[in-house]
mmCIF file of C-alpha atoms and ligand atoms in Angstrom:
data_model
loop_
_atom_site.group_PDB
_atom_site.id
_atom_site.type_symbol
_atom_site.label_atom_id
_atom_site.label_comp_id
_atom_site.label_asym_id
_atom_site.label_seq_id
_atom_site.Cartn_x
_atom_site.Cartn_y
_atom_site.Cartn_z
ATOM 1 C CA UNK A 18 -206.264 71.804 -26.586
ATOM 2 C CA UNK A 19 -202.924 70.776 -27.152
ATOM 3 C CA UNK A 20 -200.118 72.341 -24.724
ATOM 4 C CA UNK A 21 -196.492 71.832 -25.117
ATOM 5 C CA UNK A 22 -194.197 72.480 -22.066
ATOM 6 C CA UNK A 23 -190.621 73.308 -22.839
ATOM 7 C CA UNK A 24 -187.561 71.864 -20.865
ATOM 8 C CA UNK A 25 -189.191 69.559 -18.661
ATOM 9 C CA UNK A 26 -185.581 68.257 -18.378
ATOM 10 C CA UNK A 27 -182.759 70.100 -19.099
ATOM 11 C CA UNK A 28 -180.633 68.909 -21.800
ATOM 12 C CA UNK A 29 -178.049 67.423 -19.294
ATOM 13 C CA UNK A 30 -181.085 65.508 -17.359
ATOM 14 C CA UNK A 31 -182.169 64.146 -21.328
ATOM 15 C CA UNK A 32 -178.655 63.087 -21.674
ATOM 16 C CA UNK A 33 -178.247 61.022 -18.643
ATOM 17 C CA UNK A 34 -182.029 59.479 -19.160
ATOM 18 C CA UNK A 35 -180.399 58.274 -22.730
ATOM 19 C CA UNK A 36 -177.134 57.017 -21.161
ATOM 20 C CA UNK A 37 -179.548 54.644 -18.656
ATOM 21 C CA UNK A 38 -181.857 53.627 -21.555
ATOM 22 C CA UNK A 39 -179.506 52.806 -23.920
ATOM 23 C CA UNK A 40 -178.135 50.043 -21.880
ATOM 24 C CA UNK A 41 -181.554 48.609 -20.483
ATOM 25 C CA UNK A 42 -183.543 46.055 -22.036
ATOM 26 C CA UNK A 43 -186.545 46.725 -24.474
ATOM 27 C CA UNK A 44 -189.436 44.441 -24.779
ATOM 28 C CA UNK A 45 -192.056 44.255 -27.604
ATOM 29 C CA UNK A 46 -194.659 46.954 -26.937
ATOM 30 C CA UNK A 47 -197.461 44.508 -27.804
ATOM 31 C CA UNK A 48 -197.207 42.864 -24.064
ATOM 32 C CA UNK A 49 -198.752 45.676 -22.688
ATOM 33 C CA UNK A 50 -201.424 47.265 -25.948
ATOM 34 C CA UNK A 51 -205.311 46.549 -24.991
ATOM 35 C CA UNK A 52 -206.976 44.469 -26.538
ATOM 36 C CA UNK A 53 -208.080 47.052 -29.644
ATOM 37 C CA UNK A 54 -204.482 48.275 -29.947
ATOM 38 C CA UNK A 55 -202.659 45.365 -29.987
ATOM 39 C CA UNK A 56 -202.974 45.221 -34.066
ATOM 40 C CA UNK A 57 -201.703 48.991 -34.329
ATOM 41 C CA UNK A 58 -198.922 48.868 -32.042
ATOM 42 C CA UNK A 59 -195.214 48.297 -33.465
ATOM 43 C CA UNK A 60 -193.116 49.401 -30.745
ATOM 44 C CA UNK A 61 -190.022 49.123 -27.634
ATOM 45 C CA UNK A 62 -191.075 48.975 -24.183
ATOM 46 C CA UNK A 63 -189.009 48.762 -21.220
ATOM 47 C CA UNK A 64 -190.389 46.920 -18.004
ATOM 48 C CA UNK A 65 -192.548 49.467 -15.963
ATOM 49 C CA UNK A 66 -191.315 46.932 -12.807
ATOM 50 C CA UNK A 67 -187.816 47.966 -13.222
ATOM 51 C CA UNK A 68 -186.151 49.913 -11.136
ATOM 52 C CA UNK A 69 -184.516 51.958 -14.001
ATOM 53 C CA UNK A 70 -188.299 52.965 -15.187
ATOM 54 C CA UNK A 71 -189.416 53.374 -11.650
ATOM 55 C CA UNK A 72 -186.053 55.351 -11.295
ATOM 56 C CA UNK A 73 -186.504 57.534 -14.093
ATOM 57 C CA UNK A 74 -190.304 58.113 -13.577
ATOM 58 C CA UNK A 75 -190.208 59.425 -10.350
ATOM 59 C CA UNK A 76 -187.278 62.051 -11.557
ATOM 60 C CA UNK A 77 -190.009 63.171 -14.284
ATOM 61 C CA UNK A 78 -192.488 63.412 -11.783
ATOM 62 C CA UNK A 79 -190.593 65.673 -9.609
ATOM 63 C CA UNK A 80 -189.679 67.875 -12.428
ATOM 64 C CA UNK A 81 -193.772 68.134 -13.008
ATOM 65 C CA UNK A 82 -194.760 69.054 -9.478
ATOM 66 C CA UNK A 83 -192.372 72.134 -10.020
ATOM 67 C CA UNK A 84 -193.730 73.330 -13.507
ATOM 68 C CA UNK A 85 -195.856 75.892 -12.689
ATOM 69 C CA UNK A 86 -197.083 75.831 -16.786
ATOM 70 C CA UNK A 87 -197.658 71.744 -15.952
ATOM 71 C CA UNK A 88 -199.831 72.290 -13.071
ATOM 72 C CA UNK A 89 -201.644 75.095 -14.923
ATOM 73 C CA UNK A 90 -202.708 73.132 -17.690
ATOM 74 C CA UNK A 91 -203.188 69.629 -16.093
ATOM 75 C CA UNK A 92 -204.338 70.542 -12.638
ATOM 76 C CA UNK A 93 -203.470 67.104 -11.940
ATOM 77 C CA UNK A 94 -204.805 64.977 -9.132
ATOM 78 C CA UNK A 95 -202.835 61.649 -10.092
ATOM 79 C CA UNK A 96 -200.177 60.890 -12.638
ATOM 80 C CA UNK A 97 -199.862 57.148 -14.072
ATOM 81 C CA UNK A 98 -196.199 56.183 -13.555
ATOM 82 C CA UNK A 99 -194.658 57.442 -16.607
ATOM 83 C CA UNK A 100 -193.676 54.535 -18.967
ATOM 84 C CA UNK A 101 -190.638 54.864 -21.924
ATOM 85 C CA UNK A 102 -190.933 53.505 -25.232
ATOM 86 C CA UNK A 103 -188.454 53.537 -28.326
ATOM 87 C CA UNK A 104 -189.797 53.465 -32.004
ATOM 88 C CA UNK A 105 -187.098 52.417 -34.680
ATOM 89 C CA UNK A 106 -186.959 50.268 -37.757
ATOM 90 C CA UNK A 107 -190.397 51.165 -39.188
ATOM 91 C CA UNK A 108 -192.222 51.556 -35.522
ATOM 92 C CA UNK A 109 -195.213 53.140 -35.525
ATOM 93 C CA UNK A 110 -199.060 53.603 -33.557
ATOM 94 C CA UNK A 111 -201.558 53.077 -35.576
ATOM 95 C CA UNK A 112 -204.236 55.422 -35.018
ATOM 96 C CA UNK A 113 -206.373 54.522 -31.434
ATOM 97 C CA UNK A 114 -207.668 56.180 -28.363
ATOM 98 C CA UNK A 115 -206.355 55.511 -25.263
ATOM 99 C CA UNK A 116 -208.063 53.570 -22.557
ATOM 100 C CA UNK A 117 -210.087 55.729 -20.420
ATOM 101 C CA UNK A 118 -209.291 54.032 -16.679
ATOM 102 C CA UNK A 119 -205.671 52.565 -15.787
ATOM 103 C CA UNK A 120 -204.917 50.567 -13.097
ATOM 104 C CA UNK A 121 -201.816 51.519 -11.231
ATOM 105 C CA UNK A 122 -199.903 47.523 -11.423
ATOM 106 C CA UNK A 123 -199.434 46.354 -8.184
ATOM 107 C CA UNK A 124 -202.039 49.010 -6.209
ATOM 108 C CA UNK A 125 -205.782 49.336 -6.323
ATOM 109 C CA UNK A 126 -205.356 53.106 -7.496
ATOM 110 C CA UNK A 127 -207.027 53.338 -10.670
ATOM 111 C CA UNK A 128 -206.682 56.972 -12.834
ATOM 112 C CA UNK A 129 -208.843 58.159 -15.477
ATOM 113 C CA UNK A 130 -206.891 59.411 -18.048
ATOM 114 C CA UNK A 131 -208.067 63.179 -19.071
ATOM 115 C CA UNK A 132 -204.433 64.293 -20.383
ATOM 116 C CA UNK A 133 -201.934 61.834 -21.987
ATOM 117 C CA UNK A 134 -198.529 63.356 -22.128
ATOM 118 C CA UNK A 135 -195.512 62.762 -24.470
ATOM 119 C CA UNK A 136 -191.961 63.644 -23.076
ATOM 120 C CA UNK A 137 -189.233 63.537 -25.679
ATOM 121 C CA UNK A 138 -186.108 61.985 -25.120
ATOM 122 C CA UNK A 139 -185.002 62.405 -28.675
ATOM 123 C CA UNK A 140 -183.746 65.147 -30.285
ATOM 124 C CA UNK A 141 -186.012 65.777 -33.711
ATOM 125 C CA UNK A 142 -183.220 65.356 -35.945
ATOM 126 C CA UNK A 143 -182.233 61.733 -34.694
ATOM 127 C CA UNK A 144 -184.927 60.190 -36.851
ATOM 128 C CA UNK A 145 -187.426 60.487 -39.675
ATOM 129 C CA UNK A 146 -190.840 60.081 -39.111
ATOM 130 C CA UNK A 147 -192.198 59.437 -35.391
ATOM 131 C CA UNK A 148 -194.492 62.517 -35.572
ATOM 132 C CA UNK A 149 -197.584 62.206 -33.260
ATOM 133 C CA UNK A 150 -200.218 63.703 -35.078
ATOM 134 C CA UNK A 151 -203.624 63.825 -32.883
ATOM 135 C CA UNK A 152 -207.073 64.990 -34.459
ATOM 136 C CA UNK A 153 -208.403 67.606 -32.973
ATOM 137 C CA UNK A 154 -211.999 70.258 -33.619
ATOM 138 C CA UNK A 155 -209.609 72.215 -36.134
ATOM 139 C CA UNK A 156 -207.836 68.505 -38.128
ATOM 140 C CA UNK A 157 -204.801 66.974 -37.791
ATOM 141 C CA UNK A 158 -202.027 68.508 -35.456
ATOM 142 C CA UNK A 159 -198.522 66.968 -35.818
ATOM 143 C CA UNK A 160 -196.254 66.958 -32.510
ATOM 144 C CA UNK A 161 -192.276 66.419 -32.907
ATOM 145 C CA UNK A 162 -190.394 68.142 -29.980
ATOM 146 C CA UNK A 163 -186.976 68.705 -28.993
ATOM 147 C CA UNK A 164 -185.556 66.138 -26.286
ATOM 148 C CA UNK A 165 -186.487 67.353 -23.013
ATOM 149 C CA UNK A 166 -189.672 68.635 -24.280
ATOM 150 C CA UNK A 167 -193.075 67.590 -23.644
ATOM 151 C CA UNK A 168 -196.802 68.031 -25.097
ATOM 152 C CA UNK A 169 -200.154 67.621 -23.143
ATOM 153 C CA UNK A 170 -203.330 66.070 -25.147
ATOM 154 C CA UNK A 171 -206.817 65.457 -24.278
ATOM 155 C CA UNK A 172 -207.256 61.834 -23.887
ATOM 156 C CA UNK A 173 -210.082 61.831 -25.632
ATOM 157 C CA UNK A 174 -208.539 62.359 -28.584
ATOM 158 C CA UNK A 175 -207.296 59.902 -31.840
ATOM 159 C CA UNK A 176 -203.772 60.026 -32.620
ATOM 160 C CA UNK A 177 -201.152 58.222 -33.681
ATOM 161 C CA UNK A 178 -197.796 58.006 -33.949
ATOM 162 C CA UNK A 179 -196.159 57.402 -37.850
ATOM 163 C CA UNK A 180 -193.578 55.066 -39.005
ATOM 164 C CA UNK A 181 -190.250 55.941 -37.680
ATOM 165 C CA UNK A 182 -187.776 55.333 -41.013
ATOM 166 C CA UNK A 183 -184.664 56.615 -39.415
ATOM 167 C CA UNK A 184 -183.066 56.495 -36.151
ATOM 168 C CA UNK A 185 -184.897 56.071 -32.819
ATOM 169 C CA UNK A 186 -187.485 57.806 -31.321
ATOM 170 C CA UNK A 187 -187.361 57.924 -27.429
ATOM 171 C CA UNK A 188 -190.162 58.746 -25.121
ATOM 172 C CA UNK A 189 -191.416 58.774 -21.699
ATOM 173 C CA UNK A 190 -195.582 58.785 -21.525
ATOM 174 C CA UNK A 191 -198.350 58.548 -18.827
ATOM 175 C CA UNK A 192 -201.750 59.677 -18.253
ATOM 176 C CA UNK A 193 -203.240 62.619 -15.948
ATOM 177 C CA UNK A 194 -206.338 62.541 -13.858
ATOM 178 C CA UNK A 195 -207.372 65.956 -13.703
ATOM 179 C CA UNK A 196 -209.306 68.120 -11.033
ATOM 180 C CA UNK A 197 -211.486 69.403 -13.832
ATOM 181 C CA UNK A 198 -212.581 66.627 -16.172
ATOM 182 C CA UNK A 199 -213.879 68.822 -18.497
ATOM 183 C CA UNK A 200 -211.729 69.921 -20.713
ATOM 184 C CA UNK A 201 -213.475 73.119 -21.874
ATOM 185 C CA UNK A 202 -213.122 74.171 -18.526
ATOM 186 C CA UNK A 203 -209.523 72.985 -18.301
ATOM 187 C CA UNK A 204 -208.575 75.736 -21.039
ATOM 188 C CA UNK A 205 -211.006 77.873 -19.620
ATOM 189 C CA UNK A 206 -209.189 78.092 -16.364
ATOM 190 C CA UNK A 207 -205.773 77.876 -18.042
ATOM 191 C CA UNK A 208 -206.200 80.574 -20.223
ATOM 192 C CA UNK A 209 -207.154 82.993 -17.821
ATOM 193 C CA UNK A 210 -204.198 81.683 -15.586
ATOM 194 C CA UNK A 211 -202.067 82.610 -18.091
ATOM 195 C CA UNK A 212 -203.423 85.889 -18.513
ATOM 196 C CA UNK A 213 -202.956 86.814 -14.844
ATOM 197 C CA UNK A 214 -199.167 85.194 -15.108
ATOM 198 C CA UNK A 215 -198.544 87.760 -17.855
ATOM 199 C CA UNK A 216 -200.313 90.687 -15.774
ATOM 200 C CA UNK A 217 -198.562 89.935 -12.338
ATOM 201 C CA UNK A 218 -195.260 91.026 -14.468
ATOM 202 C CA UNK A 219 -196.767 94.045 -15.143
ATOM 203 C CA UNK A 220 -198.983 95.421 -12.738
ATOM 204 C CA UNK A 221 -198.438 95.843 -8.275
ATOM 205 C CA UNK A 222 -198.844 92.973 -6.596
ATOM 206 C CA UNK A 223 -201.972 93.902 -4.544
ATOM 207 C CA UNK A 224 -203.598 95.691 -7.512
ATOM 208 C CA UNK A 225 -207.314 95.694 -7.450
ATOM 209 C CA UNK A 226 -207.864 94.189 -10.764
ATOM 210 C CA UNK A 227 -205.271 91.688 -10.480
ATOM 211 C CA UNK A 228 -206.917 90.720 -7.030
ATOM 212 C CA UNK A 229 -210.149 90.791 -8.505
ATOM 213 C CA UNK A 230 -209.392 88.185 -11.434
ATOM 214 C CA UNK A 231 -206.600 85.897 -9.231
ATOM 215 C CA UNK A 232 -210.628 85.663 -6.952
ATOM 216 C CA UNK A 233 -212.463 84.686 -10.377
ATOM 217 C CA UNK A 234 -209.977 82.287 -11.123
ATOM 218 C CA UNK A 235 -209.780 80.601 -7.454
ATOM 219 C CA UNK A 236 -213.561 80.173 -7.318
ATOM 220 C CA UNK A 237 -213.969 79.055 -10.283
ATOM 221 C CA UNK A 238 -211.698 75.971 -9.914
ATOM 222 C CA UNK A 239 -213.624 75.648 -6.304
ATOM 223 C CA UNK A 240 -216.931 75.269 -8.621
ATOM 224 C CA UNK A 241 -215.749 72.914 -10.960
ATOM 225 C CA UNK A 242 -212.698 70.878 -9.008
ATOM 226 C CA UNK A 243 -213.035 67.617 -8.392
ATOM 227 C CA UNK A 244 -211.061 66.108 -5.679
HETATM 228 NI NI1 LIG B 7 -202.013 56.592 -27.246
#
């Protein structure tokens, strides 16, 4: 399933991530593409070692642990430092899947990547092209947000990113390691989240019901969680 989370930064947040970026310096994306990527990839990166990544990926990361929709959907267990890339001048991602174990450089922490996520740090109408388009059970979904915005994807998944023929498209990305691998259950258990969100607005706090499914829910993830 494919889950978009609105405002992960506010627009004054996006505005001072641009303000950093635009002054930093971009390397060719190819440095860092595995070995099957390398012939798809035509893109920006900035130096995950800097301190202005490093910076700027821990201020995402602190946004996440306070999304309750993020930690619904991902039920994360470890997040890959998020990384920033710029497509311009005909950039694009060929289509690919992305590697299914990351080392975290410099540690021996290693996540499997169930989710990949795509922030937006530009707006939609700053460039042409750029849309991530990811196959999925029901065909091709295409995936342009607003800056600030961001959109959760199985891993598993091809996609790709087309040929940016205007403008610049800036992004922060990273993987999740989930507690539940499976991503059937993953919906599963954020669907019915979702569900009881919606309720708890409507119905007493210790209502029955309400109790009854927040309990289904709870062991539920206990059955399937990994930790
Ligand atoms: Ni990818």
């Amino acid at each position: 399933m494919l889950i978009t989370i609105e405002q992960v930064l506010s627009p004054e947040e996006v505005q001072q991530f641009r303000t950093r970026l635009e002054t930093t310096h971009w390397q060719d994306g190819q440095q860092t593409a595995g070995s099957l990527a390398r012939n798809v990839k035509q893109n920006l990166q900035i130096d995950d070692n800097s301190s202005l990544a490093i910076e700027l990926g821990n201020h995402i990361l602190r946004r996440l642990a306070g999304n309750t929709r993020f930690i619904s959907a991902a039920l994360p267990s470890k997040i890959y430092p998020p990384k920033f890339n710029c497509y311009r001048d005909g950039g694009q991602y060929g289509a690919h899947v992305d590697s299914a174990l990351m080392q975290v450089p410099g540690t021996s922490i290693t996540v499997r990547s169930d989710l990949s996520a795509t922030l937006f740090l530009s707006a939609a109408d700053e460039y042409d092209g750029g849309e991530l388009e990811i196959e999925g059970p029901f065909g091709v979904q295409t995936v342009k947000l607003e800056a600030g915005d961001m959109v959760l994807y199985p891993s598993s998944s091809l996609h790709r990113v087309t040929p940016v023929t205007r403008g610049k498209r800036i992004a922060s990305f990273f993987w999740i390691e989930s507690h539940i691998r499976d991503e059937g259950e993953r919906t599963l258990l954020f669907d019915l989240d979702q569900s009881i969100q919606a309720l708890t607005t409507q119905l007493k706090v210790n209502d029955p019901q309400l109790l009854a499914l927040t309990g289904v829910y709870h062991n539920l993830l206990r059955r399937w969680a990994i930790s």
